[in-house]
Tab-separated table of C-alpha atoms and ligand atoms in Angstrom:
chain	number	residue	atom	x	y	z
A	1	UNK	CA	33.991	-26.290	-18.336
A	2	UNK	CA	33.889	-22.566	-17.646
A	3	UNK	CA	33.528	-21.443	-14.041
A	4	UNK	CA	31.325	-19.028	-12.121
A	5	UNK	CA	32.965	-18.257	-8.811
A	6	UNK	CA	30.557	-17.488	-5.982
A	7	UNK	CA	31.752	-15.892	-2.755
A	8	UNK	CA	29.370	-16.886	0.028
A	9	UNK	CA	29.859	-14.208	2.651
A	10	UNK	CA	29.774	-15.623	6.194
A	11	UNK	CA	27.974	-18.673	4.821
A	12	UNK	CA	28.705	-20.635	8.012
A	13	UNK	CA	26.949	-18.005	10.152
A	14	UNK	CA	24.388	-16.310	7.922
A	15	UNK	CA	22.277	-19.117	6.470
A	16	UNK	CA	18.790	-19.110	8.007
A	17	UNK	CA	15.493	-20.428	6.627
A	18	UNK	CA	16.982	-22.348	3.725
A	19	UNK	CA	18.693	-19.312	2.160
A	20	UNK	CA	21.373	-21.657	0.825
A	21	UNK	CA	18.742	-22.937	-1.615
A	22	UNK	CA	19.553	-19.785	-3.572
A	23	UNK	CA	22.985	-21.251	-4.256
A	24	UNK	CA	21.449	-24.456	-5.604
A	25	UNK	CA	19.316	-22.429	-8.007
A	26	UNK	CA	22.313	-20.417	-9.210
A	27	UNK	CA	24.210	-23.665	-9.703
A	28	UNK	CA	21.318	-25.158	-11.655
A	29	UNK	CA	20.957	-22.303	-14.149
A	30	UNK	CA	24.687	-21.804	-14.473
A	31	UNK	CA	25.037	-25.468	-15.428
A	32	UNK	CA	22.273	-25.082	-17.982
A	33	UNK	CA	24.263	-22.227	-19.526
A	34	UNK	CA	27.403	-24.376	-19.627
A	35	UNK	CA	29.118	-23.124	-16.487
A	36	UNK	CA	30.326	-24.941	-13.433
A	37	UNK	CA	29.893	-23.169	-10.092
A	38	UNK	CA	32.605	-22.972	-7.505
A	39	UNK	CA	31.399	-21.698	-4.115
A	40	UNK	CA	33.767	-20.449	-1.440
A	41	UNK	CA	32.697	-19.401	2.038
A	42	UNK	CA	34.355	-16.162	3.119
A	43	UNK	CA	34.013	-15.868	6.884
A	44	UNK	CA	35.512	-14.248	9.989
A	45	UNK	CA	39.111	-13.227	9.385
A	46	UNK	CA	39.350	-14.887	5.950
A	47	UNK	CA	41.348	-13.162	3.214
A	48	UNK	CA	39.019	-11.616	0.679
A	49	UNK	CA	39.615	-10.149	-2.735
A	50	UNK	CA	36.429	-9.311	-4.592
A	51	UNK	CA	38.127	-9.835	-7.948
A	52	UNK	CA	38.299	-13.554	-7.128
A	53	UNK	CA	34.520	-13.766	-7.520
A	54	UNK	CA	31.863	-13.361	-10.208
A	55	UNK	CA	28.995	-13.267	-7.754
A	56	UNK	CA	28.664	-12.520	-4.048
A	57	UNK	CA	25.919	-13.963	-1.869
A	58	UNK	CA	25.173	-12.717	1.666
A	59	UNK	CA	22.292	-14.547	3.380
A	60	UNK	CA	20.131	-13.892	6.428
A	61	UNK	CA	20.972	-14.556	10.039
A	62	UNK	CA	19.728	-14.335	13.561
A	63	UNK	CA	20.662	-11.383	15.746
A	64	UNK	CA	23.390	-13.314	17.595
A	65	UNK	CA	25.297	-14.300	14.453
A	66	UNK	CA	24.571	-10.972	12.811
A	67	UNK	CA	26.319	-9.131	15.645
A	68	UNK	CA	29.475	-11.230	15.313
A	69	UNK	CA	29.474	-10.757	11.544
A	70	UNK	CA	28.918	-6.996	11.740
A	71	UNK	CA	32.150	-6.664	13.737
A	72	UNK	CA	34.153	-8.377	10.984
A	73	UNK	CA	32.690	-6.372	8.108
A	74	UNK	CA	34.897	-3.244	8.179
A	75	UNK	CA	37.784	-5.455	6.987
A	76	UNK	CA	36.105	-6.364	3.706
A	77	UNK	CA	33.834	-3.360	3.266
A	78	UNK	CA	35.885	-1.426	0.701
A	79	UNK	CA	36.409	-4.482	-1.494
A	80	UNK	CA	32.671	-5.097	-1.590
A	81	UNK	CA	31.887	-1.421	-2.215
A	82	UNK	CA	34.103	-1.304	-5.309
A	83	UNK	CA	32.777	-4.676	-6.508
A	84	UNK	CA	29.239	-3.233	-6.386
A	85	UNK	CA	30.221	0.062	-8.025
A	86	UNK	CA	31.948	-1.854	-10.829
A	87	UNK	CA	28.705	-3.697	-11.643
A	88	UNK	CA	29.583	-6.860	-9.749
A	89	UNK	CA	26.612	-9.145	-9.162
A	90	UNK	CA	25.537	-9.474	-5.556
A	91	UNK	CA	22.517	-10.994	-3.832
A	92	UNK	CA	21.766	-10.178	-0.211
A	93	UNK	CA	18.926	-11.607	1.864
A	94	UNK	CA	17.365	-10.278	5.047
A	95	UNK	CA	20.219	-9.915	7.587
A	96	UNK	CA	22.709	-9.602	4.701
A	97	UNK	CA	20.529	-6.972	3.079
A	98	UNK	CA	20.338	-5.081	6.378
A	99	UNK	CA	24.134	-5.117	6.779
A	100	UNK	CA	24.654	-3.724	3.294
A	101	UNK	CA	23.138	-0.514	4.642
A	102	UNK	CA	24.114	1.919	7.367
A	103	UNK	CA	23.033	0.087	10.522
A	104	UNK	CA	20.635	-2.382	12.084
A	105	UNK	CA	19.080	-1.879	15.521
A	106	UNK	CA	18.493	-5.432	16.711
A	107	UNK	CA	15.583	-6.729	18.796
A	108	UNK	CA	17.558	-6.052	22.014
A	109	UNK	CA	18.128	-2.430	20.951
A	110	UNK	CA	21.842	-2.773	20.124
A	111	UNK	CA	23.122	-0.879	17.124
A	112	UNK	CA	24.997	-3.102	14.664
A	113	UNK	CA	27.047	-1.178	12.139
A	114	UNK	CA	26.426	-2.144	8.543
A	115	UNK	CA	28.879	-1.721	5.682
A	116	UNK	CA	27.246	1.577	4.760
A	117	UNK	CA	27.642	0.834	1.067
A	118	UNK	CA	24.015	1.679	0.346
A	119	UNK	CA	22.209	4.324	2.408
A	120	UNK	CA	19.302	2.263	3.763
A	121	UNK	CA	19.029	1.677	7.504
A	122	UNK	CA	17.080	-0.717	9.704
A	123	UNK	CA	15.330	-0.165	12.996
A	124	UNK	CA	13.423	-2.585	15.187
A	125	UNK	CA	9.870	-3.426	16.105
A	126	UNK	CA	9.067	-3.950	19.763
A	127	UNK	CA	7.705	-7.447	20.502
A	128	UNK	CA	6.655	-8.029	16.951
A	129	UNK	CA	7.985	-9.510	13.700
A	130	UNK	CA	6.877	-9.483	10.104
A	131	UNK	CA	6.195	-13.149	9.380
A	132	UNK	CA	4.232	-14.519	6.460
A	133	UNK	CA	3.762	-14.869	2.746
A	134	UNK	CA	4.749	-11.956	0.580
A	135	UNK	CA	4.194	-10.977	-3.026
A	136	UNK	CA	5.785	-8.029	-4.814
A	137	UNK	CA	5.764	-6.525	-8.294
A	138	UNK	CA	9.005	-5.515	-10.023
A	139	UNK	CA	7.876	-2.841	-12.455
A	140	UNK	CA	11.214	-2.465	-14.231
A	141	UNK	CA	11.190	-6.107	-15.339
A	142	UNK	CA	7.421	-6.664	-15.299
A	143	UNK	CA	7.784	-9.588	-12.895
A	144	UNK	CA	5.904	-10.691	-9.795
A	145	UNK	CA	7.936	-12.396	-7.084
A	146	UNK	CA	6.580	-14.704	-4.373
A	147	UNK	CA	8.170	-15.518	-1.054
A	148	UNK	CA	8.088	-15.687	2.708
A	149	UNK	CA	9.362	-13.035	5.100
A	150	UNK	CA	10.430	-13.344	8.727
A	151	UNK	CA	12.136	-10.312	10.228
A	152	UNK	CA	12.083	-7.958	13.149
A	153	UNK	CA	13.927	-5.193	11.337
A	154	UNK	CA	12.091	-2.367	9.568
A	155	UNK	CA	14.170	-0.966	6.739
A	156	UNK	CA	13.989	2.495	5.222
A	157	UNK	CA	15.498	3.000	1.785
A	158	UNK	CA	15.542	6.781	1.825
A	159	UNK	CA	14.831	8.802	-1.275
A	160	UNK	CA	17.668	7.631	-3.563
A	161	UNK	CA	17.322	3.871	-3.581
A	162	UNK	CA	14.960	1.784	-5.669
A	163	UNK	CA	13.257	-1.247	-4.152
A	164	UNK	CA	13.347	-4.687	-5.730
A	165	UNK	CA	9.579	-4.412	-6.001
A	166	UNK	CA	6.345	-2.925	-4.631
A	167	UNK	CA	4.473	-4.912	-2.014
A	168	UNK	CA	1.199	-6.449	-3.131
A	169	UNK	CA	0.731	-8.834	-0.201
A	170	UNK	CA	2.758	-8.755	3.028
A	171	UNK	CA	4.967	-6.150	4.717
A	172	UNK	CA	8.271	-5.832	2.877
A	173	UNK	CA	10.872	-3.383	4.117
A	174	UNK	CA	8.787	-1.620	6.725
A	175	UNK	CA	5.086	-2.366	6.385
A	176	UNK	CA	4.354	1.269	5.496
A	177	UNK	CA	5.751	2.490	2.184
A	178	UNK	CA	5.218	-0.706	0.149
A	179	UNK	CA	8.867	-1.035	-0.763
A	180	UNK	CA	10.509	-4.460	-0.678
A	181	UNK	CA	14.235	-5.033	-0.868
A	182	UNK	CA	16.612	-2.987	-2.933
A	183	UNK	CA	17.990	-2.967	-6.466
A	184	UNK	CA	21.133	-0.966	-7.214
A	185	UNK	CA	23.215	-1.652	-10.349
A	186	UNK	CA	23.670	-5.450	-10.294
A	187	UNK	CA	23.117	-5.715	-6.563
A	188	UNK	CA	19.884	-7.082	-5.144
A	189	UNK	CA	18.566	-7.138	-1.593
A	190	UNK	CA	15.395	-8.786	-0.347
A	191	UNK	CA	13.627	-9.982	2.785
A	192	UNK	CA	12.419	-13.084	0.941
A	193	UNK	CA	13.391	-16.371	2.446
A	194	UNK	CA	11.909	-19.483	1.109
A	195	UNK	CA	14.414	-19.105	-0.651
A	196	UNK	CA	13.979	-16.214	-3.056
A	197	UNK	CA	15.409	-17.863	-6.164
A	198	UNK	CA	13.664	-21.209	-5.761
A	199	UNK	CA	10.269	-19.591	-6.148
A	200	UNK	CA	11.294	-16.950	-8.651
A	201	UNK	CA	12.855	-18.582	-11.644
A	202	UNK	CA	13.095	-15.462	-13.776
A	203	UNK	CA	15.187	-13.678	-11.165
A	204	UNK	CA	17.457	-16.721	-10.738
A	205	UNK	CA	18.125	-16.853	-14.480
A	206	UNK	CA	18.587	-13.088	-14.611
A	207	UNK	CA	21.226	-13.106	-11.869
A	208	UNK	CA	23.123	-15.946	-13.548
A	209	UNK	CA	22.951	-14.115	-16.896
A	210	UNK	CA	24.356	-10.947	-15.321
A	211	UNK	CA	27.261	-12.884	-13.821
A	212	UNK	CA	28.003	-14.530	-17.182
A	213	UNK	CA	27.838	-11.183	-19.027
A	214	UNK	CA	30.392	-9.770	-16.600
A	215	UNK	CA	32.929	-12.500	-17.271
B	1	LIG	N1	17.904	-10.687	12.584
B	1	LIG	C1	17.290	-9.911	11.541
B	1	LIG	C2	15.845	-9.533	11.819
B	1	LIG	O1	15.174	-10.154	12.612
B	1	LIG	C3	17.385	-10.662	10.239
B	1	LIG	C4	16.557	-11.899	10.225
B	1	LIG	C5	16.791	-12.771	9.055
B	1	LIG	O2	17.812	-12.690	8.389
B	1	LIG	N2	15.849	-13.615	8.824
B	1	LIG	O3	15.358	-8.567	11.247
């Protein structure tokens, strides 16, 4: 059987709110398409070559784990940047999405450096979090996505980046501009836990298809 190789970035540290369910969905649709999935956790200090993977997944995490992870990121940053530029398929959720950008100011006010691969940045809310059901509309693909968000961070995409979708219900990136997540080339970011792909079958199939096309 043919293989899809998934690199699960910091999967032992960044795995909150059932985010790993995304991997089960990818496995399910890959199998349907005749592919076996091989998942490897890439964590602190591990050797990493992006070319060893067809798909990268970077899940959410709490501030404590996120701080430890952010300190290890410079090591693998350039590999991930060229993977993304070369149309590699990557899914990032919440804390992973934040660390794809420039920085994240955590709830305690510490600045965690992101990989600065995409130009978004994340600041904090004081004594408040965005928690609840969320619904967004992805105009490019004419799809509505449903999920659950739980984050302190408020993310600003800036003028160049496109969101994954426009908020219909909930807060999304910052509760103000109706953007949710990010979509750049074959890289996706989202605040949806729940997990994202379990509730949004179209997107799960789409991500698997992109990874297969790239092989
Ligand atoms: N610690 C980050 C925040 O609160 C990310 C949380 C998460 O990944 N769920 O914004």
